[in-house]
């Protein structure tokens, strides 16, 4: 484990540590879900899912030292894998992952003497992000749909006719426009997608980034998170995200 190698001491550092670990765990449960599934073999001993500050993840045995240097994640996640629906199992792991992330963040807060104001600020920063559970189950996406149901209908009208809807400040089909008109389009694009969250990393939409929508689950993703470039998207007739591709491939 990486427990003693990195000790954040300020609210900003603890939040950065939280975001890195969170991004790694979201990756395990979304874009890397096939590999994560395979590693959680029920025949193995008690396994835990760890997220690291560098946005990487690992399935491993718990720390041997007692008490451990950092709070430990949920033990034995692999045992439940084959006893329930995959989506329910992933949701269960996500809930425990959220609890672990909070425990690590506030462990650092206690260790380095955060006062009431620091703890409140840290929680508010964390609370502004959707939970891993919300990202994995699509609840964050549903909440944003409820907030902007009108704009969502207009999003669909702007869909690419080839499937695999894309969104960025310069859509492929956008005609040449005057500078002022382009700025208005960018502002409208930001308003329409403002509450949209990436299905892989959970971050908010930004108009200057390339996004693509899965035609199966209708979740939006940063192109960089699912390794799709605008040029490659031009040749995709129907885009399936890694999670949907894996679901169809697994018997």
PDB file of C-alpha atoms in Angstrom:
ATOM      1  CA  UNK A   1       0.000   0.000   0.000  1.00  0.00           C
ATOM      2  CA  UNK A   2       1.086   3.630  -0.338  1.00  0.00           C
ATOM      3  CA  UNK A   3       0.106   4.739   3.174  1.00  0.00           C
ATOM      4  CA  UNK A   4       3.264   6.346   4.497  1.00  0.00           C
ATOM      5  CA  UNK A   5       4.619   7.697   1.225  1.00  0.00           C
ATOM      6  CA  UNK A   6       2.355  10.725   0.938  1.00  0.00           C
ATOM      7  CA  UNK A   7       0.924  12.790   3.773  1.00  0.00           C
ATOM      8  CA  UNK A   8      -1.201  15.774   2.704  1.00  0.00           C
ATOM      9  CA  UNK A   9      -1.205  18.470   5.392  1.00  0.00           C
ATOM     10  CA  UNK A  10      -3.491  21.253   4.113  1.00  0.00           C
ATOM     11  CA  UNK A  11      -7.180  21.204   3.151  1.00  0.00           C
ATOM     12  CA  UNK A  12      -6.237  21.649  -0.520  1.00  0.00           C
ATOM     13  CA  UNK A  13      -3.695  18.809  -0.372  1.00  0.00           C
ATOM     14  CA  UNK A  14      -6.152  16.458   1.347  1.00  0.00           C
ATOM     15  CA  UNK A  15      -8.796  17.293  -1.273  1.00  0.00           C
ATOM     16  CA  UNK A  16      -6.280  16.669  -4.069  1.00  0.00           C
ATOM     17  CA  UNK A  17      -5.456  13.319  -2.443  1.00  0.00           C
ATOM     18  CA  UNK A  18      -9.198  12.540  -2.231  1.00  0.00           C
ATOM     19  CA  UNK A  19      -9.780  13.414  -5.911  1.00  0.00           C
ATOM     20  CA  UNK A  20      -6.862  11.266  -7.057  1.00  0.00           C
ATOM     21  CA  UNK A  21      -7.990   8.219  -5.072  1.00  0.00           C
ATOM     22  CA  UNK A  22     -11.595   8.759  -6.192  1.00  0.00           C
ATOM     23  CA  UNK A  23     -10.600   8.980  -9.872  1.00  0.00           C
ATOM     24  CA  UNK A  24      -8.662   5.713  -9.599  1.00  0.00           C
ATOM     25  CA  UNK A  25     -11.591   3.878  -8.007  1.00  0.00           C
ATOM     26  CA  UNK A  26     -14.071   5.262 -10.540  1.00  0.00           C
ATOM     27  CA  UNK A  27     -11.748   4.029 -13.292  1.00  0.00           C
ATOM     28  CA  UNK A  28     -11.757   0.536 -11.748  1.00  0.00           C
ATOM     29  CA  UNK A  29     -15.569   0.461 -11.637  1.00  0.00           C
ATOM     30  CA  UNK A  30     -16.196   1.958 -15.088  1.00  0.00           C
ATOM     31  CA  UNK A  31     -13.565   2.079 -17.835  1.00  0.00           C
ATOM     32  CA  UNK A  32     -11.422  -0.716 -16.324  1.00  0.00           C
ATOM     33  CA  UNK A  33     -14.395  -2.761 -15.080  1.00  0.00           C
ATOM     34  CA  UNK A  34     -13.493  -5.919 -17.030  1.00  0.00           C
ATOM     35  CA  UNK A  35     -10.006  -6.054 -15.528  1.00  0.00           C
ATOM     36  CA  UNK A  36     -11.384  -5.224 -12.062  1.00  0.00           C
ATOM     37  CA  UNK A  37     -13.994  -7.985 -12.381  1.00  0.00           C
ATOM     38  CA  UNK A  38     -11.351 -10.557 -13.297  1.00  0.00           C
ATOM     39  CA  UNK A  39      -9.053  -9.565 -10.427  1.00  0.00           C
ATOM     40  CA  UNK A  40     -11.833  -9.996  -7.830  1.00  0.00           C
ATOM     41  CA  UNK A  41     -11.739 -13.790  -7.977  1.00  0.00           C
ATOM     42  CA  UNK A  42     -13.977 -15.235  -5.223  1.00  0.00           C
ATOM     43  CA  UNK A  43     -11.525 -18.136  -4.884  1.00  0.00           C
ATOM     44  CA  UNK A  44      -8.820 -15.796  -3.592  1.00  0.00           C
ATOM     45  CA  UNK A  45      -8.429 -14.527  -0.032  1.00  0.00           C
ATOM     46  CA  UNK A  46     -10.059 -11.333   1.319  1.00  0.00           C
ATOM     47  CA  UNK A  47      -9.401  -8.617  -1.258  1.00  0.00           C
ATOM     48  CA  UNK A  48      -9.758  -4.835  -1.074  1.00  0.00           C
ATOM     49  CA  UNK A  49     -10.032  -2.116  -3.730  1.00  0.00           C
ATOM     50  CA  UNK A  50      -7.480   0.659  -3.179  1.00  0.00           C
ATOM     51  CA  UNK A  51      -7.399   4.042  -4.894  1.00  0.00           C
ATOM     52  CA  UNK A  52      -4.155   6.011  -4.991  1.00  0.00           C
ATOM     53  CA  UNK A  53      -3.443   9.770  -5.196  1.00  0.00           C
ATOM     54  CA  UNK A  54      -1.967   9.305  -8.697  1.00  0.00           C
ATOM     55  CA  UNK A  55      -5.412   8.180 -10.003  1.00  0.00           C
ATOM     56  CA  UNK A  56      -4.423   4.506 -10.153  1.00  0.00           C
ATOM     57  CA  UNK A  57      -6.230   1.591  -8.515  1.00  0.00           C
ATOM     58  CA  UNK A  58      -5.268  -1.800  -7.152  1.00  0.00           C
ATOM     59  CA  UNK A  59      -7.009  -4.940  -5.910  1.00  0.00           C
ATOM     60  CA  UNK A  60      -4.898  -6.407  -3.123  1.00  0.00           C
ATOM     61  CA  UNK A  61      -4.852  -8.071   0.266  1.00  0.00           C
ATOM     62  CA  UNK A  62      -5.329  -5.738   3.269  1.00  0.00           C
ATOM     63  CA  UNK A  63      -2.344  -4.257   5.086  1.00  0.00           C
ATOM     64  CA  UNK A  64      -0.703  -6.651   7.510  1.00  0.00           C
ATOM     65  CA  UNK A  65       0.224  -4.108  10.180  1.00  0.00           C
ATOM     66  CA  UNK A  66      -2.257  -3.615  13.021  1.00  0.00           C
ATOM     67  CA  UNK A  67      -3.454  -0.943  13.320  1.00  0.00           C
ATOM     68  CA  UNK A  68      -2.858   0.004   9.680  1.00  0.00           C
ATOM     69  CA  UNK A  69      -1.129   3.260   8.797  1.00  0.00           C
ATOM     70  CA  UNK A  70      -4.253   4.446   6.942  1.00  0.00           C
ATOM     71  CA  UNK A  71      -7.896   3.344   7.325  1.00  0.00           C
ATOM     72  CA  UNK A  72      -8.493   0.196   5.297  1.00  0.00           C
ATOM     73  CA  UNK A  73     -11.160  -0.210   2.573  1.00  0.00           C
ATOM     74  CA  UNK A  74     -13.936  -2.817   2.765  1.00  0.00           C
ATOM     75  CA  UNK A  75     -12.573  -6.330   3.131  1.00  0.00           C
ATOM     76  CA  UNK A  76     -13.570  -9.298   0.972  1.00  0.00           C
ATOM     77  CA  UNK A  77     -15.268  -7.507  -1.927  1.00  0.00           C
ATOM     78  CA  UNK A  78     -14.432 -10.501  -4.137  1.00  0.00           C
ATOM     79  CA  UNK A  79     -16.594 -12.940  -2.141  1.00  0.00           C
ATOM     80  CA  UNK A  80     -19.863 -11.297  -3.200  1.00  0.00           C
ATOM     81  CA  UNK A  81     -18.955 -11.023  -6.889  1.00  0.00           C
ATOM     82  CA  UNK A  82     -20.724 -14.143  -8.178  1.00  0.00           C
ATOM     83  CA  UNK A  83     -23.581 -14.089  -5.679  1.00  0.00           C
ATOM     84  CA  UNK A  84     -25.394 -11.065  -7.079  1.00  0.00           C
ATOM     85  CA  UNK A  85     -26.065  -9.146 -10.292  1.00  0.00           C
ATOM     86  CA  UNK A  86     -22.908  -7.447 -11.571  1.00  0.00           C
ATOM     87  CA  UNK A  87     -24.427  -3.963 -11.431  1.00  0.00           C
ATOM     88  CA  UNK A  88     -25.540  -4.549  -7.827  1.00  0.00           C
ATOM     89  CA  UNK A  89     -22.101  -5.826  -6.881  1.00  0.00           C
ATOM     90  CA  UNK A  90     -20.395  -2.815  -8.472  1.00  0.00           C
ATOM     91  CA  UNK A  91     -22.830  -0.512  -6.648  1.00  0.00           C
ATOM     92  CA  UNK A  92     -21.991  -2.224  -3.365  1.00  0.00           C
ATOM     93  CA  UNK A  93     -18.256  -1.778  -3.956  1.00  0.00           C
ATOM     94  CA  UNK A  94     -18.913   1.864  -4.909  1.00  0.00           C
ATOM     95  CA  UNK A  95     -20.754   2.579  -1.636  1.00  0.00           C
ATOM     96  CA  UNK A  96     -17.933   1.079   0.433  1.00  0.00           C
ATOM     97  CA  UNK A  97     -15.402   3.008  -1.664  1.00  0.00           C
ATOM     98  CA  UNK A  98     -17.166   6.293  -0.890  1.00  0.00           C
ATOM     99  CA  UNK A  99     -17.069   5.492   2.829  1.00  0.00           C
ATOM    100  CA  UNK A 100     -13.364   4.643   2.640  1.00  0.00           C
ATOM    101  CA  UNK A 101     -12.480   7.860   0.799  1.00  0.00           C
ATOM    102  CA  UNK A 102     -14.196   9.942   3.488  1.00  0.00           C
ATOM    103  CA  UNK A 103     -12.470   8.019   6.264  1.00  0.00           C
ATOM    104  CA  UNK A 104      -9.040   8.573   4.687  1.00  0.00           C
ATOM    105  CA  UNK A 105      -9.686  12.290   4.116  1.00  0.00           C
ATOM    106  CA  UNK A 106     -10.847  12.917   7.674  1.00  0.00           C
ATOM    107  CA  UNK A 107      -8.070  10.710   9.066  1.00  0.00           C
ATOM    108  CA  UNK A 108      -5.625  13.171   7.504  1.00  0.00           C
ATOM    109  CA  UNK A 109      -7.722  16.041   8.878  1.00  0.00           C
ATOM    110  CA  UNK A 110      -7.542  14.648  12.412  1.00  0.00           C
ATOM    111  CA  UNK A 111      -3.887  13.748  12.140  1.00  0.00           C
ATOM    112  CA  UNK A 112      -2.846  17.221  11.072  1.00  0.00           C
ATOM    113  CA  UNK A 113      -5.150  19.117  13.400  1.00  0.00           C
ATOM    114  CA  UNK A 114      -7.791  20.570  11.093  1.00  0.00           C
ATOM    115  CA  UNK A 115     -10.119  22.849  13.034  1.00  0.00           C
ATOM    116  CA  UNK A 116     -13.895  23.130  12.630  1.00  0.00           C
ATOM    117  CA  UNK A 117     -13.591  25.567   9.725  1.00  0.00           C
ATOM    118  CA  UNK A 118     -11.051  23.379   7.908  1.00  0.00           C
ATOM    119  CA  UNK A 119     -13.194  20.274   8.319  1.00  0.00           C
ATOM    120  CA  UNK A 120     -16.267  22.080   7.050  1.00  0.00           C
ATOM    121  CA  UNK A 121     -14.378  23.446   4.050  1.00  0.00           C
ATOM    122  CA  UNK A 122     -12.969  20.005   3.240  1.00  0.00           C
ATOM    123  CA  UNK A 123     -16.403  18.395   3.444  1.00  0.00           C
ATOM    124  CA  UNK A 124     -17.959  21.080   1.236  1.00  0.00           C
ATOM    125  CA  UNK A 125     -15.242  20.581  -1.397  1.00  0.00           C
ATOM    126  CA  UNK A 126     -15.815  16.819  -1.310  1.00  0.00           C
ATOM    127  CA  UNK A 127     -19.589  17.214  -1.324  1.00  0.00           C
ATOM    128  CA  UNK A 128     -19.463  19.265  -4.528  1.00  0.00           C
ATOM    129  CA  UNK A 129     -18.327  16.117  -6.366  1.00  0.00           C
ATOM    130  CA  UNK A 130     -20.756  13.291  -7.128  1.00  0.00           C
ATOM    131  CA  UNK A 131     -20.082  10.150  -5.104  1.00  0.00           C
ATOM    132  CA  UNK A 132     -18.572   7.070  -6.717  1.00  0.00           C
ATOM    133  CA  UNK A 133     -21.941   5.375  -6.192  1.00  0.00           C
ATOM    134  CA  UNK A 134     -23.708   8.172  -8.103  1.00  0.00           C
ATOM    135  CA  UNK A 135     -21.230   7.909 -10.980  1.00  0.00           C
ATOM    136  CA  UNK A 136     -21.353   4.092 -11.183  1.00  0.00           C
ATOM    137  CA  UNK A 137     -25.150   3.813 -10.976  1.00  0.00           C
ATOM    138  CA  UNK A 138     -25.830   6.786 -13.232  1.00  0.00           C
ATOM    139  CA  UNK A 139     -27.662   8.609 -10.414  1.00  0.00           C
ATOM    140  CA  UNK A 140     -25.572  11.731 -10.987  1.00  0.00           C
ATOM    141  CA  UNK A 141     -26.588  11.705 -14.647  1.00  0.00           C
ATOM    142  CA  UNK A 142     -30.262  11.241 -13.708  1.00  0.00           C
ATOM    143  CA  UNK A 143     -30.120  14.177 -11.289  1.00  0.00           C
ATOM    144  CA  UNK A 144     -28.684  16.422 -13.969  1.00  0.00           C
ATOM    145  CA  UNK A 145     -31.378  15.248 -16.409  1.00  0.00           C
ATOM    146  CA  UNK A 146     -34.083  16.259 -13.969  1.00  0.00           C
ATOM    147  CA  UNK A 147     -32.522  19.702 -13.635  1.00  0.00           C
ATOM    148  CA  UNK A 148     -32.310  20.276 -17.359  1.00  0.00           C
ATOM    149  CA  UNK A 149     -34.955  18.141 -19.074  1.00  0.00           C
ATOM    150  CA  UNK A 150     -35.668  20.878 -21.615  1.00  0.00           C
ATOM    151  CA  UNK A 151     -32.031  21.272 -22.628  1.00  0.00           C
ATOM    152  CA  UNK A 152     -31.626  17.494 -22.846  1.00  0.00           C
ATOM    153  CA  UNK A 153     -34.240  17.359 -25.618  1.00  0.00           C
ATOM    154  CA  UNK A 154     -32.268  19.936 -27.548  1.00  0.00           C
ATOM    155  CA  UNK A 155     -29.071  17.944 -26.956  1.00  0.00           C
ATOM    156  CA  UNK A 156     -30.625  15.003 -28.787  1.00  0.00           C
ATOM    157  CA  UNK A 157     -31.658  17.196 -31.692  1.00  0.00           C
ATOM    158  CA  UNK A 158     -28.003  18.120 -32.091  1.00  0.00           C
ATOM    159  CA  UNK A 159     -26.949  14.442 -32.209  1.00  0.00           C
ATOM    160  CA  UNK A 160     -24.619  13.284 -34.925  1.00  0.00           C
ATOM    161  CA  UNK A 161     -26.518  11.356 -37.589  1.00  0.00           C
ATOM    162  CA  UNK A 162     -23.841   8.643 -37.407  1.00  0.00           C
ATOM    163  CA  UNK A 163     -24.571   7.667 -33.796  1.00  0.00           C
ATOM    164  CA  UNK A 164     -22.033   8.069 -31.001  1.00  0.00           C
ATOM    165  CA  UNK A 165     -23.162  11.626 -30.271  1.00  0.00           C
ATOM    166  CA  UNK A 166     -20.339  14.066 -29.729  1.00  0.00           C
ATOM    167  CA  UNK A 167     -20.104  17.377 -27.991  1.00  0.00           C
ATOM    168  CA  UNK A 168     -17.394  19.994 -27.961  1.00  0.00           C
ATOM    169  CA  UNK A 169     -17.124  23.676 -28.682  1.00  0.00           C
ATOM    170  CA  UNK A 170     -16.468  22.856 -32.352  1.00  0.00           C
ATOM    171  CA  UNK A 171     -18.846  20.071 -33.446  1.00  0.00           C
ATOM    172  CA  UNK A 172     -17.882  18.420 -36.714  1.00  0.00           C
ATOM    173  CA  UNK A 173     -20.979  19.686 -38.491  1.00  0.00           C
ATOM    174  CA  UNK A 174     -20.770  23.275 -37.276  1.00  0.00           C
ATOM    175  CA  UNK A 175     -20.630  25.703 -40.222  1.00  0.00           C
ATOM    176  CA  UNK A 176     -18.166  28.577 -40.357  1.00  0.00           C
ATOM    177  CA  UNK A 177     -19.500  31.396 -38.192  1.00  0.00           C
ATOM    178  CA  UNK A 178     -18.567  34.899 -37.168  1.00  0.00           C
ATOM    179  CA  UNK A 179     -16.574  35.113 -33.909  1.00  0.00           C
ATOM    180  CA  UNK A 180     -19.486  36.575 -31.905  1.00  0.00           C
ATOM    181  CA  UNK A 181     -21.789  33.797 -33.066  1.00  0.00           C
ATOM    182  CA  UNK A 182     -19.232  31.175 -32.052  1.00  0.00           C
ATOM    183  CA  UNK A 183     -19.063  32.628 -28.559  1.00  0.00           C
ATOM    184  CA  UNK A 184     -22.862  32.447 -28.272  1.00  0.00           C
ATOM    185  CA  UNK A 185     -22.840  28.801 -29.420  1.00  0.00           C
ATOM    186  CA  UNK A 186     -20.140  27.960 -26.845  1.00  0.00           C
ATOM    187  CA  UNK A 187     -22.165  29.612 -24.082  1.00  0.00           C
ATOM    188  CA  UNK A 188     -25.312  27.730 -25.127  1.00  0.00           C
ATOM    189  CA  UNK A 189     -23.354  24.466 -25.297  1.00  0.00           C
ATOM    190  CA  UNK A 190     -22.001  25.067 -21.770  1.00  0.00           C
ATOM    191  CA  UNK A 191     -25.514  25.796 -20.458  1.00  0.00           C
ATOM    192  CA  UNK A 192     -27.017  22.718 -22.101  1.00  0.00           C
ATOM    193  CA  UNK A 193     -24.344  20.317 -20.863  1.00  0.00           C
ATOM    194  CA  UNK A 194     -23.360  22.163 -17.690  1.00  0.00           C
ATOM    195  CA  UNK A 195     -24.792  19.531 -15.327  1.00  0.00           C
ATOM    196  CA  UNK A 196     -23.533  16.600 -17.383  1.00  0.00           C
ATOM    197  CA  UNK A 197     -20.913  14.423 -15.682  1.00  0.00           C
ATOM    198  CA  UNK A 198     -18.355  12.168 -17.328  1.00  0.00           C
ATOM    199  CA  UNK A 199     -19.322   8.512 -16.804  1.00  0.00           C
ATOM    200  CA  UNK A 200     -15.657   7.633 -16.251  1.00  0.00           C
ATOM    201  CA  UNK A 201     -14.105  10.362 -14.082  1.00  0.00           C
ATOM    202  CA  UNK A 202     -17.258  12.062 -12.759  1.00  0.00           C
ATOM    203  CA  UNK A 203     -16.058  15.576 -13.658  1.00  0.00           C
ATOM    204  CA  UNK A 204     -18.359  18.267 -15.089  1.00  0.00           C
ATOM    205  CA  UNK A 205     -18.756  19.156 -18.756  1.00  0.00           C
ATOM    206  CA  UNK A 206     -16.515  21.861 -20.220  1.00  0.00           C
ATOM    207  CA  UNK A 207     -17.182  23.357 -23.638  1.00  0.00           C
ATOM    208  CA  UNK A 208     -13.527  23.233 -24.706  1.00  0.00           C
ATOM    209  CA  UNK A 209     -13.264  19.451 -24.296  1.00  0.00           C
ATOM    210  CA  UNK A 210     -14.261  16.639 -26.669  1.00  0.00           C
ATOM    211  CA  UNK A 211     -17.070  14.413 -25.330  1.00  0.00           C
ATOM    212  CA  UNK A 212     -18.830  11.349 -26.726  1.00  0.00           C
ATOM    213  CA  UNK A 213     -22.109   9.704 -25.703  1.00  0.00           C
ATOM    214  CA  UNK A 214     -22.632   5.933 -25.459  1.00  0.00           C
ATOM    215  CA  UNK A 215     -25.514   4.840 -27.680  1.00  0.00           C
ATOM    216  CA  UNK A 216     -26.375   2.015 -25.278  1.00  0.00           C
ATOM    217  CA  UNK A 217     -26.498   3.596 -21.787  1.00  0.00           C
ATOM    218  CA  UNK A 218     -26.563   7.250 -22.988  1.00  0.00           C
ATOM    219  CA  UNK A 219     -23.827   8.303 -20.567  1.00  0.00           C
ATOM    220  CA  UNK A 220     -21.412  11.004 -21.709  1.00  0.00           C
ATOM    221  CA  UNK A 221     -17.631  10.572 -21.492  1.00  0.00           C
ATOM    222  CA  UNK A 222     -14.537  12.718 -21.996  1.00  0.00           C
ATOM    223  CA  UNK A 223     -12.904  11.463 -25.161  1.00  0.00           C
ATOM    224  CA  UNK A 224      -9.597  11.263 -23.291  1.00  0.00           C
ATOM    225  CA  UNK A 225     -11.174   9.051 -20.568  1.00  0.00           C
ATOM    226  CA  UNK A 226     -12.334   6.421 -23.067  1.00  0.00           C
ATOM    227  CA  UNK A 227      -9.438   6.943 -25.502  1.00  0.00           C
ATOM    228  CA  UNK A 228     -11.577   8.252 -28.371  1.00  0.00           C
ATOM    229  CA  UNK A 229     -10.373  11.176 -30.493  1.00  0.00           C
ATOM    230  CA  UNK A 230     -12.606  13.430 -32.636  1.00  0.00           C
ATOM    231  CA  UNK A 231     -11.017  11.918 -35.749  1.00  0.00           C
ATOM    232  CA  UNK A 232     -11.757   8.375 -34.595  1.00  0.00           C
ATOM    233  CA  UNK A 233     -15.324   9.328 -33.613  1.00  0.00           C
ATOM    234  CA  UNK A 234     -15.973  10.348 -37.232  1.00  0.00           C
ATOM    235  CA  UNK A 235     -15.771   6.657 -38.209  1.00  0.00           C
ATOM    236  CA  UNK A 236     -17.866   5.213 -35.361  1.00  0.00           C
ATOM    237  CA  UNK A 237     -21.433   4.381 -36.417  1.00  0.00           C
ATOM    238  CA  UNK A 238     -22.609   3.323 -32.961  1.00  0.00           C
ATOM    239  CA  UNK A 239     -20.427   4.027 -29.926  1.00  0.00           C
ATOM    240  CA  UNK A 240     -20.450   1.638 -26.940  1.00  0.00           C
ATOM    241  CA  UNK A 241     -18.604   2.684 -23.779  1.00  0.00           C
ATOM    242  CA  UNK A 242     -16.208   0.187 -22.127  1.00  0.00           C
ATOM    243  CA  UNK A 243     -18.844  -0.877 -19.556  1.00  0.00           C
ATOM    244  CA  UNK A 244     -21.493  -1.647 -22.188  1.00  0.00           C
ATOM    245  CA  UNK A 245     -18.956  -3.416 -24.413  1.00  0.00           C
ATOM    246  CA  UNK A 246     -17.873  -5.608 -21.514  1.00  0.00           C
ATOM    247  CA  UNK A 247     -21.439  -6.460 -20.524  1.00  0.00           C
ATOM    248  CA  UNK A 248     -22.200  -7.755 -24.004  1.00  0.00           C
ATOM    249  CA  UNK A 249     -18.930  -9.657 -24.254  1.00  0.00           C
ATOM    250  CA  UNK A 250     -19.292 -11.500 -20.920  1.00  0.00           C
ATOM    251  CA  UNK A 251     -21.493 -14.652 -21.042  1.00  0.00           C
TER     252      UNK A 251
END
